[in-house]
Coordinates of C-alpha atoms in Angstrom, one line a residue:
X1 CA 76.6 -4.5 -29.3
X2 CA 74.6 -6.7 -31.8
X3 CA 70.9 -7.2 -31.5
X4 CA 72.1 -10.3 -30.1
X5 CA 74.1 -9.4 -27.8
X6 CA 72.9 -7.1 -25.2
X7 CA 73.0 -5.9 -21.3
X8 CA 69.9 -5.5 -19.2
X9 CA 69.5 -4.2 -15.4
X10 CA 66.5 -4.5 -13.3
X11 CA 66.9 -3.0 -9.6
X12 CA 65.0 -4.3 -6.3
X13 CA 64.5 -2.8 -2.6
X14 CA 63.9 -4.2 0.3
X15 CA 61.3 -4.7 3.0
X16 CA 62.8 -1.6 4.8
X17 CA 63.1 0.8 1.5
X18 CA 60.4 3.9 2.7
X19 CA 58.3 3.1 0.0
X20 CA 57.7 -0.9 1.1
X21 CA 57.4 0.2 4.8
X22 CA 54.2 2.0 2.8
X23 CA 53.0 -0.8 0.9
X24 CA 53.7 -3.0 3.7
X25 CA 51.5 -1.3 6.1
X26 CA 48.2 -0.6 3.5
X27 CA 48.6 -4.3 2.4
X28 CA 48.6 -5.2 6.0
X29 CA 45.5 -2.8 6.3
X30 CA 43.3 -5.0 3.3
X31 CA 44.3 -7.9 5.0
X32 CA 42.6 -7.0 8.4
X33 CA 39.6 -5.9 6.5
X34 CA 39.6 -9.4 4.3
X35 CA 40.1 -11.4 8.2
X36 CA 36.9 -10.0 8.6
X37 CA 35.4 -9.3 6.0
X38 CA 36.5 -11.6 2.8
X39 CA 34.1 -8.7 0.7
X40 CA 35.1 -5.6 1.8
X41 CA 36.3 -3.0 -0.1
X42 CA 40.1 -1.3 0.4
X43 CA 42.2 1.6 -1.2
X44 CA 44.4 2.6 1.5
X45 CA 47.5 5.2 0.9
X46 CA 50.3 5.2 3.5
X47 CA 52.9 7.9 4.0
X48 CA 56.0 7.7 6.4
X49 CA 58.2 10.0 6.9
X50 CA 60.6 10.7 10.0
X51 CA 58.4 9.2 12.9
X52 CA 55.3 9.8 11.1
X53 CA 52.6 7.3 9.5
X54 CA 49.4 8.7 7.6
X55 CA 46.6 6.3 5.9
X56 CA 44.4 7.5 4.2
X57 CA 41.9 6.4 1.5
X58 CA 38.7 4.6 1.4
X59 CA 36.7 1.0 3.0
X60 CA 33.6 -0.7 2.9
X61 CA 32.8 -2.8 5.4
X62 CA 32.9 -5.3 7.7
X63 CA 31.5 -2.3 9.6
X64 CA 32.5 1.9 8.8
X65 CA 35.3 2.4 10.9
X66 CA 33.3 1.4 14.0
X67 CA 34.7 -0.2 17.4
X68 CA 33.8 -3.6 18.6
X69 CA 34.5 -7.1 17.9
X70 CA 35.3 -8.2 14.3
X71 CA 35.5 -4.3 13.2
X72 CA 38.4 -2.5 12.1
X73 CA 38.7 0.6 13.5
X74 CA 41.0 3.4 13.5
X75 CA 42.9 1.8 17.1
X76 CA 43.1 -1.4 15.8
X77 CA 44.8 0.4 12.1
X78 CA 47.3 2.3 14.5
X79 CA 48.1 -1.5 16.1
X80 CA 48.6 -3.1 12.4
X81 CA 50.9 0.3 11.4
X82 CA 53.2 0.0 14.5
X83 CA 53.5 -4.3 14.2
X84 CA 54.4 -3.9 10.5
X85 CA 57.2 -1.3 11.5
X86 CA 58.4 -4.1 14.3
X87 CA 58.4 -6.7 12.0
X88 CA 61.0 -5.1 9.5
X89 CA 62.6 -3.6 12.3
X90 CA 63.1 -0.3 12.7
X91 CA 63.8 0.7 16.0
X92 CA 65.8 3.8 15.5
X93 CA 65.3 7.4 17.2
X94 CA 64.0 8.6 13.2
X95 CA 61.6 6.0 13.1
X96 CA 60.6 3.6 15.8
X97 CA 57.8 1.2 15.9
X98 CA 57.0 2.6 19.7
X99 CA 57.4 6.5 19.1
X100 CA 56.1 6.8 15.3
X101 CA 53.1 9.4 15.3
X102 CA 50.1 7.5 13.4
X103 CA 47.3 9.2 12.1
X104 CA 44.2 7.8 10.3
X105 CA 42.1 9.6 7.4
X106 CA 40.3 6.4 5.9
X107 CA 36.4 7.3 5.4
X108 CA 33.8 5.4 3.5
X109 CA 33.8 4.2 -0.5
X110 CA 32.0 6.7 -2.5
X111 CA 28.9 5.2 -3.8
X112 CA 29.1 6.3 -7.0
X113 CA 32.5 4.0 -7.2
X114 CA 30.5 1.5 -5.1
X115 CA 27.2 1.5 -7.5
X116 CA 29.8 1.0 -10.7
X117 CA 31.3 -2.6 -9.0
X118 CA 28.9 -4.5 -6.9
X119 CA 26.1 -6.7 -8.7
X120 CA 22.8 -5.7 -9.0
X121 CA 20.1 -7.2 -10.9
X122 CA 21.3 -8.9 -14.4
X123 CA 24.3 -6.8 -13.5
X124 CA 27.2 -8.8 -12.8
X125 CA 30.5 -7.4 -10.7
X126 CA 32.3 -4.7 -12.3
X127 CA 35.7 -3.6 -12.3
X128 CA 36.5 -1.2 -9.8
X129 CA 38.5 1.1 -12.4
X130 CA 39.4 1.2 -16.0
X131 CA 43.0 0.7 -17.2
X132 CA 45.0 -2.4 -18.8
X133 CA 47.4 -4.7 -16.7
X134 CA 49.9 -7.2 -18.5
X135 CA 51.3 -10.6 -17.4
X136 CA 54.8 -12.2 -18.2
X137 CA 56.6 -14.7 -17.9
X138 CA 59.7 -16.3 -20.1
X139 CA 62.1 -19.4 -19.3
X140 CA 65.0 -17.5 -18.1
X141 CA 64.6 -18.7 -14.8
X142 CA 62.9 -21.9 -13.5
X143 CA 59.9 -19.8 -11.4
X144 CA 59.7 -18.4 -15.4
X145 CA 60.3 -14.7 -14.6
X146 CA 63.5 -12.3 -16.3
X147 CA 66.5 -13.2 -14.5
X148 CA 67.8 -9.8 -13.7
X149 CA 65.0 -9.0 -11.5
X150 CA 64.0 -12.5 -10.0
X151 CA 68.2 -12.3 -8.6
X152 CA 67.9 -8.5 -7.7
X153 CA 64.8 -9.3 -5.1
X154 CA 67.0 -12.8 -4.3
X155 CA 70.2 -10.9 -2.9
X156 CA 68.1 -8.8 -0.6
X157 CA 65.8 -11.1 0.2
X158 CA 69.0 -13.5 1.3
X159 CA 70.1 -10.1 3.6
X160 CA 67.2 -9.6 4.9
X161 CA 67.0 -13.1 5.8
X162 CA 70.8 -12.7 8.3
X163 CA 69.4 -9.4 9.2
X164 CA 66.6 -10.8 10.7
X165 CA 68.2 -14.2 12.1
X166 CA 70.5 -12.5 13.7
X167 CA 73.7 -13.8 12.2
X168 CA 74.5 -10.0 10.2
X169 CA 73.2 -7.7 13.1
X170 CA 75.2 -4.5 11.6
X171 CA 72.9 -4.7 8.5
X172 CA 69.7 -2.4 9.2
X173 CA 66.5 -2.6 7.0
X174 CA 66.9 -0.6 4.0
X175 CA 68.6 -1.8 1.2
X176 CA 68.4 -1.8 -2.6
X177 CA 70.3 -3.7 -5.3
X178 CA 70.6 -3.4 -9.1
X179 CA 72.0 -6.5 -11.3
X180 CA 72.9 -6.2 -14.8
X181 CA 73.3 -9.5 -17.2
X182 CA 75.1 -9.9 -20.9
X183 CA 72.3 -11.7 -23.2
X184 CA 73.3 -13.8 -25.6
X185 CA 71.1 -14.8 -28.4
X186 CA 68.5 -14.2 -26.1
X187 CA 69.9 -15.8 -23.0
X188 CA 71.8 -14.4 -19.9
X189 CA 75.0 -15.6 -19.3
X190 CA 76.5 -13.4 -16.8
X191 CA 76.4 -10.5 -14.8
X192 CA 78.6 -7.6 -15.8
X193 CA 77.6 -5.5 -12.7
X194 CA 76.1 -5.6 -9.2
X195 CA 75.1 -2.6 -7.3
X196 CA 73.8 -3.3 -3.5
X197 CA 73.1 0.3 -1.0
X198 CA 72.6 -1.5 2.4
X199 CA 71.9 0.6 5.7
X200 CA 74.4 -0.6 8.7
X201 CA 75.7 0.6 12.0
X202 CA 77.1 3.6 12.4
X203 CA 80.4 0.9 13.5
X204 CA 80.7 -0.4 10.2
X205 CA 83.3 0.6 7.4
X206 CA 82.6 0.4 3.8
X207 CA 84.8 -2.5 3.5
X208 CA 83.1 -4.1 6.2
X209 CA 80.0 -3.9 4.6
X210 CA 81.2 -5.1 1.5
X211 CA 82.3 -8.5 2.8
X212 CA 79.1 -8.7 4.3
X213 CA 77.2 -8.5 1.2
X214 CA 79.7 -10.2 -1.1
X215 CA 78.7 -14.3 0.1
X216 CA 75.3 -13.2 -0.3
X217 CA 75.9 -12.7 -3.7
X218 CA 77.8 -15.3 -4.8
X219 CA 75.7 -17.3 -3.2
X220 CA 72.7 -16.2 -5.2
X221 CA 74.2 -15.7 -8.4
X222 CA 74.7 -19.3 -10.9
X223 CA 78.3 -20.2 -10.7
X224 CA 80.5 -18.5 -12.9
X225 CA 78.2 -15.4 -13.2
X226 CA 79.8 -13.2 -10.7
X227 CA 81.0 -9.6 -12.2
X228 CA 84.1 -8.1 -12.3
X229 CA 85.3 -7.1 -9.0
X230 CA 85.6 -3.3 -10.3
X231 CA 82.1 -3.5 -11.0
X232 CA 80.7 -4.7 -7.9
X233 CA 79.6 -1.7 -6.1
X234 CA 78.6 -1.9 -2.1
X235 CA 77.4 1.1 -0.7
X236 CA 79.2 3.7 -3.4
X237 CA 78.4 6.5 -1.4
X238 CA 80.3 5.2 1.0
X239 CA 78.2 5.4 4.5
X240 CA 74.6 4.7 4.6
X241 CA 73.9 4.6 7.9
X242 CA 70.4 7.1 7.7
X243 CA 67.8 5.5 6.1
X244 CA 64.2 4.2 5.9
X245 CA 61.6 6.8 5.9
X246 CA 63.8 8.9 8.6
X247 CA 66.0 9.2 5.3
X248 CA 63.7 9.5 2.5
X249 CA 59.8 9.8 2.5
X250 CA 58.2 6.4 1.8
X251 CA 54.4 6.4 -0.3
X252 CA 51.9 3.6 -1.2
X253 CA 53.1 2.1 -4.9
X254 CA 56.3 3.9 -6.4
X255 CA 57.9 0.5 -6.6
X256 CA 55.6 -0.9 -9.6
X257 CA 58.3 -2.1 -11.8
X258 CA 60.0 -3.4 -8.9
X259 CA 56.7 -5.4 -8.2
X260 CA 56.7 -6.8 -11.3
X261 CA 59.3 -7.9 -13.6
X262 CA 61.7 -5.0 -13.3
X263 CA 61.5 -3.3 -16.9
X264 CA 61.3 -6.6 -18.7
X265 CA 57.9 -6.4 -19.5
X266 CA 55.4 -3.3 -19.9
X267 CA 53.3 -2.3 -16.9
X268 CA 50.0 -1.0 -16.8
X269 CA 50.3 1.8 -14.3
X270 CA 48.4 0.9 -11.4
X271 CA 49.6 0.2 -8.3
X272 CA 49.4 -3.3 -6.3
X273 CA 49.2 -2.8 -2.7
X274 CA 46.6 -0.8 -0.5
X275 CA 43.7 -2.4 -2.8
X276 CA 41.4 -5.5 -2.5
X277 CA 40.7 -8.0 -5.3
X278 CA 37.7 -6.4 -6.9
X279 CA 40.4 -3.5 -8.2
X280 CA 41.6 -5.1 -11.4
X281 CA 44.7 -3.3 -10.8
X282 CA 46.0 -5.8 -9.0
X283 CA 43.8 -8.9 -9.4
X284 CA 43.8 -8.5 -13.3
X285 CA 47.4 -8.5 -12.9
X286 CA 47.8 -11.1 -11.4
X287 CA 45.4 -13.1 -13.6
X288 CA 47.6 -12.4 -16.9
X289 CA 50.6 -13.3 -14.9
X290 CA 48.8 -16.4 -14.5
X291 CA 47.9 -17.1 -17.6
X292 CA 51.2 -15.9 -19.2
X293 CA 52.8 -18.3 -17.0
X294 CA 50.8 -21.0 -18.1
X295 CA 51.2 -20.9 -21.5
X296 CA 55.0 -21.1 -21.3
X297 CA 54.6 -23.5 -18.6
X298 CA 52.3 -25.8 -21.2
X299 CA 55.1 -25.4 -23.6
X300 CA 53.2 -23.2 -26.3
X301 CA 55.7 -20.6 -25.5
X302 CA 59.4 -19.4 -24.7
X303 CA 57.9 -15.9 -23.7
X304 CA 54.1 -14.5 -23.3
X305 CA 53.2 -10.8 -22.6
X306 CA 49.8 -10.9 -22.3
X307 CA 47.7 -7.4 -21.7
X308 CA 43.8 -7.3 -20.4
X309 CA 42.1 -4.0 -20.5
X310 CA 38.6 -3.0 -18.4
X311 CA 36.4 -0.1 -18.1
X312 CA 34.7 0.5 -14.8
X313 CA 31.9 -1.0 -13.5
X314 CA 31.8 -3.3 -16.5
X315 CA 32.5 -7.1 -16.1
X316 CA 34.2 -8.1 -19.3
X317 CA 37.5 -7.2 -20.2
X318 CA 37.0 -5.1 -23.1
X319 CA 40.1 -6.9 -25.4
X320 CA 42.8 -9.6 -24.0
X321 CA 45.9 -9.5 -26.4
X322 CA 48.7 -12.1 -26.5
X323 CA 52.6 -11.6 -28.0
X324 CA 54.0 -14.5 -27.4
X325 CA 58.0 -12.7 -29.4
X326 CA 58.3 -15.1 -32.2
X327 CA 59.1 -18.6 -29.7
X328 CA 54.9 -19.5 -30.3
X329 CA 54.5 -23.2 -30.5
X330 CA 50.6 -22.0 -31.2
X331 CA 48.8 -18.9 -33.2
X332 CA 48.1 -16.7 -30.8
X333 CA 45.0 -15.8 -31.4
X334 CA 44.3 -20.0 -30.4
X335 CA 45.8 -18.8 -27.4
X336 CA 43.8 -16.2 -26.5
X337 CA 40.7 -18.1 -27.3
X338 CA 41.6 -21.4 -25.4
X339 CA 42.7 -19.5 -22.1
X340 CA 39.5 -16.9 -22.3
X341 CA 37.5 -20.6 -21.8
X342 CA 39.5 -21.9 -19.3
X343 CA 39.4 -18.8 -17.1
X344 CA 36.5 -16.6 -16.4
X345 CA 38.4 -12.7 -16.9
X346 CA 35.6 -10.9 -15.0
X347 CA 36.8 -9.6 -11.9
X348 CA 34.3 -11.8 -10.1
X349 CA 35.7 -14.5 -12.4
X350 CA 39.5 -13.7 -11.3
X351 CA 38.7 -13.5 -7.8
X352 CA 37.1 -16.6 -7.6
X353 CA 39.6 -18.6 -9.6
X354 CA 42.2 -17.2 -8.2
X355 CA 40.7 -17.0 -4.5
X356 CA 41.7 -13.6 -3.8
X357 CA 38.8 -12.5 -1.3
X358 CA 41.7 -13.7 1.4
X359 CA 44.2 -11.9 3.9
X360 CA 47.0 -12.9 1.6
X361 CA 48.5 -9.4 0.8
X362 CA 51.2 -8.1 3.6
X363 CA 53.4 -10.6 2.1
X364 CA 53.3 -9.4 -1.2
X365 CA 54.9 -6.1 -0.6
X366 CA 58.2 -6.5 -0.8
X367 CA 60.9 -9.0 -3.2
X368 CA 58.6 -8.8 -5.9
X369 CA 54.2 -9.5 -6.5
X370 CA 55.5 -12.4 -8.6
X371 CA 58.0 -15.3 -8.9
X372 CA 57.2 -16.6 -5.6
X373 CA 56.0 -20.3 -4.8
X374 CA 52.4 -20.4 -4.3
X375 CA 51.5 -21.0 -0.6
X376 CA 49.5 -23.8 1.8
X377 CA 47.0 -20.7 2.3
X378 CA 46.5 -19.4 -1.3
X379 CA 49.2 -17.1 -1.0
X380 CA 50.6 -16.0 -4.3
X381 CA 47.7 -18.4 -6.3
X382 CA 48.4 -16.5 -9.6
X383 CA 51.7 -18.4 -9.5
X384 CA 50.4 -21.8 -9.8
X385 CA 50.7 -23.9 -13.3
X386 CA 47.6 -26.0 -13.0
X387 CA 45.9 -24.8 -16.3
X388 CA 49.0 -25.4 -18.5
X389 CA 47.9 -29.4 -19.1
X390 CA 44.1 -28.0 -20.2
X391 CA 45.7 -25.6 -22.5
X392 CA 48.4 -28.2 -23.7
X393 CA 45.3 -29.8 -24.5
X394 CA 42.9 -27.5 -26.0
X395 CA 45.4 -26.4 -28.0

């Protein structure tokens, strides 16, 4: 094919895939820390496997692993592991919310990590790490993320959605899906392929399962865009009735590209869930997802990569770089410098803008860290546009 004609495929998993349980559970974990302590610190690894869950990692605060009111301790961490296991339901002799052995290794946050971020003196709040982090976003879709992955994370997230009602109960919870789209000058205009693996019952036949999933993707997909029927694959092993961690080992963070905008845009490396806001990992990521999306929100742009880059324990971000692919409205070097003085990048700066220091994380880990409507509660903030009228302006 022509330059300007091209296929692209981004995959998603869902809630139930071995390595969300994980993220799942250590975002659920930063949560109870942030409900009690909106400082604390959090890097918490979880591994399941066949009815076994292991944390481990490191905290700060609200008190070290201590029992009493307001603290979270290791009992309380084995009651957040076994409600996040109910909640995407697994209830199966492999793994089972009830029976899963849990075990704890969280200790304290080195100081020398500790010394590196927190204020002190002139000193203000350093990154917890070094390493870049890029935003998107493009207007291939009206939440302004790359089509192929923002309809991946839809189909699942539409089967999760009768798995959990109750109207599909054959369908269990681990599930992936893979979409691929024709471009066209630039735009997608189908889908040439569609790949969904969905764990059922043991009852159901591969055909059954495939006129389960097939509404769901019609439904999702824009009219006219469905594929080929010999290249809509359901289940093309055909039987996937083992699954979850009982099937496959699950670990904090192999889903990055998932997370984010599923191979349309670079990633930095660093993993999202398990880590509180003062990790630019994730709240630097966020932040140039938010400003990406504001600049093609205020027009200046079709499409925006934007990268930030930090060295621990300093507050600045050492460069912030802009491609904005040829569809600039603006030079971007005028973008970088109007939307580095409407937004603070320190990680202080970022979590304050942004209001991260909040329980806001569980929900996160699965159907994608961005495309989602920002919530009553500050959930998903990043994904707000309400800087694109200042920049429309500045600029």
């Amino acid at each position: 094919m022509s330059k300007s004609e091209y296929l692209f495929t981004s995959e998603s998993v869902s809630e139930g895939h071995p390595d969300k349980v994980s993220d799942r559970i250590s975002d659920a974990v930063v949560d109870a820390f942030l409900t009690a302590d909106p400082y604390a610190r959090v890097a918490c690894e979880t591994l399941c496997t066949t009815n076994r869950v292991v944390l481990a990692g490191e905290v700060r605060g609200p008190a070290p692993l201590v029992d009493g009111d307001g603290n979270v301790d290791a009992a309380h961490m084995e009651k957040i592991v076994r409600q996040c296991i109910k909640d995407i339901g697994y209830e199966q002799d492999g793994f089972h919310w009830k029976n899963s052995d849990v075990s704890v290794f969280l200790h304290g946050q080195s100081a020398d990590i500790a010394m590196g971020v927190d204020a002190a003196g002139n000193k203000d709040e350093g990154a917890g790490d070094q390493g870049i982090m890029f935003g998107y976003a493009c207007t291939e879709t009206e939440v302004l993320m790359p089509a192929p992955i923002h309809l991946s994370h839809a189909i699942l997230h539409s089967l999760a959605e009768a798995r959990h009602s109750g109207a599909e109960p054959g369908l269990e919870p681990d599930s992936k899906s893979q979409v691929t789209l024709k471009y066209v000058d630039g735009k997608p205009v189908c889908a040439t392929s569609i790949v969904v693996s969905t764990q059922h019952g043991a009852d159901l036949s591969q055909d059954d399962v495939r006129a389960i999933v097939r509404p769901h993707v019609e439904n999702i997909l824009p009219d006219g865009w469905m594929c080929p029927e010999d290249e809509f694959y359901v289940n093309p092993t055909g039987r996937f009735v083992i699954g979850g961690p009982d099937g496959d080992a699950g670990l904090t963070g192999r889903k990055i590209i998932v997370d984010t905008y599923g191979g349309a845009a670079p990633h930095g490396g660093g993993a999202f869930s398990g880590k509180d806001p003062t990790k630019v990992d994730r709240s630097a990521a966020y932040a140039a997802r938010y400003l990406a999306k504001n600049v093609v929100a205020s027009g200046a742009a079709d499409r925006c990569t934007l990268q930030l880059a930090y060295a621990i324990g300093v507050s600045k971000p050492l460069s912030v770089y802009i491609d904005t692919h040829g569809t600039g409205r603006a030079d971007d070097d005028k973008l970088v410098k109007a939307l580095t003085d409407l937004v603070d990048l320190s990680p202080r700066g970022i979590r304050e803008h942004l209001q991260l220091s909040r329980p806001i994380y569980a929900r996160t880990a699965a159907y994608g860290h961005f495309g989602r409507a920002p919530e009553a509660d500050g959930g998903f903030s990043w994904e707000r546009i309400d800087i694109a009228d200042k920049l429309k302006s500045a600029l």
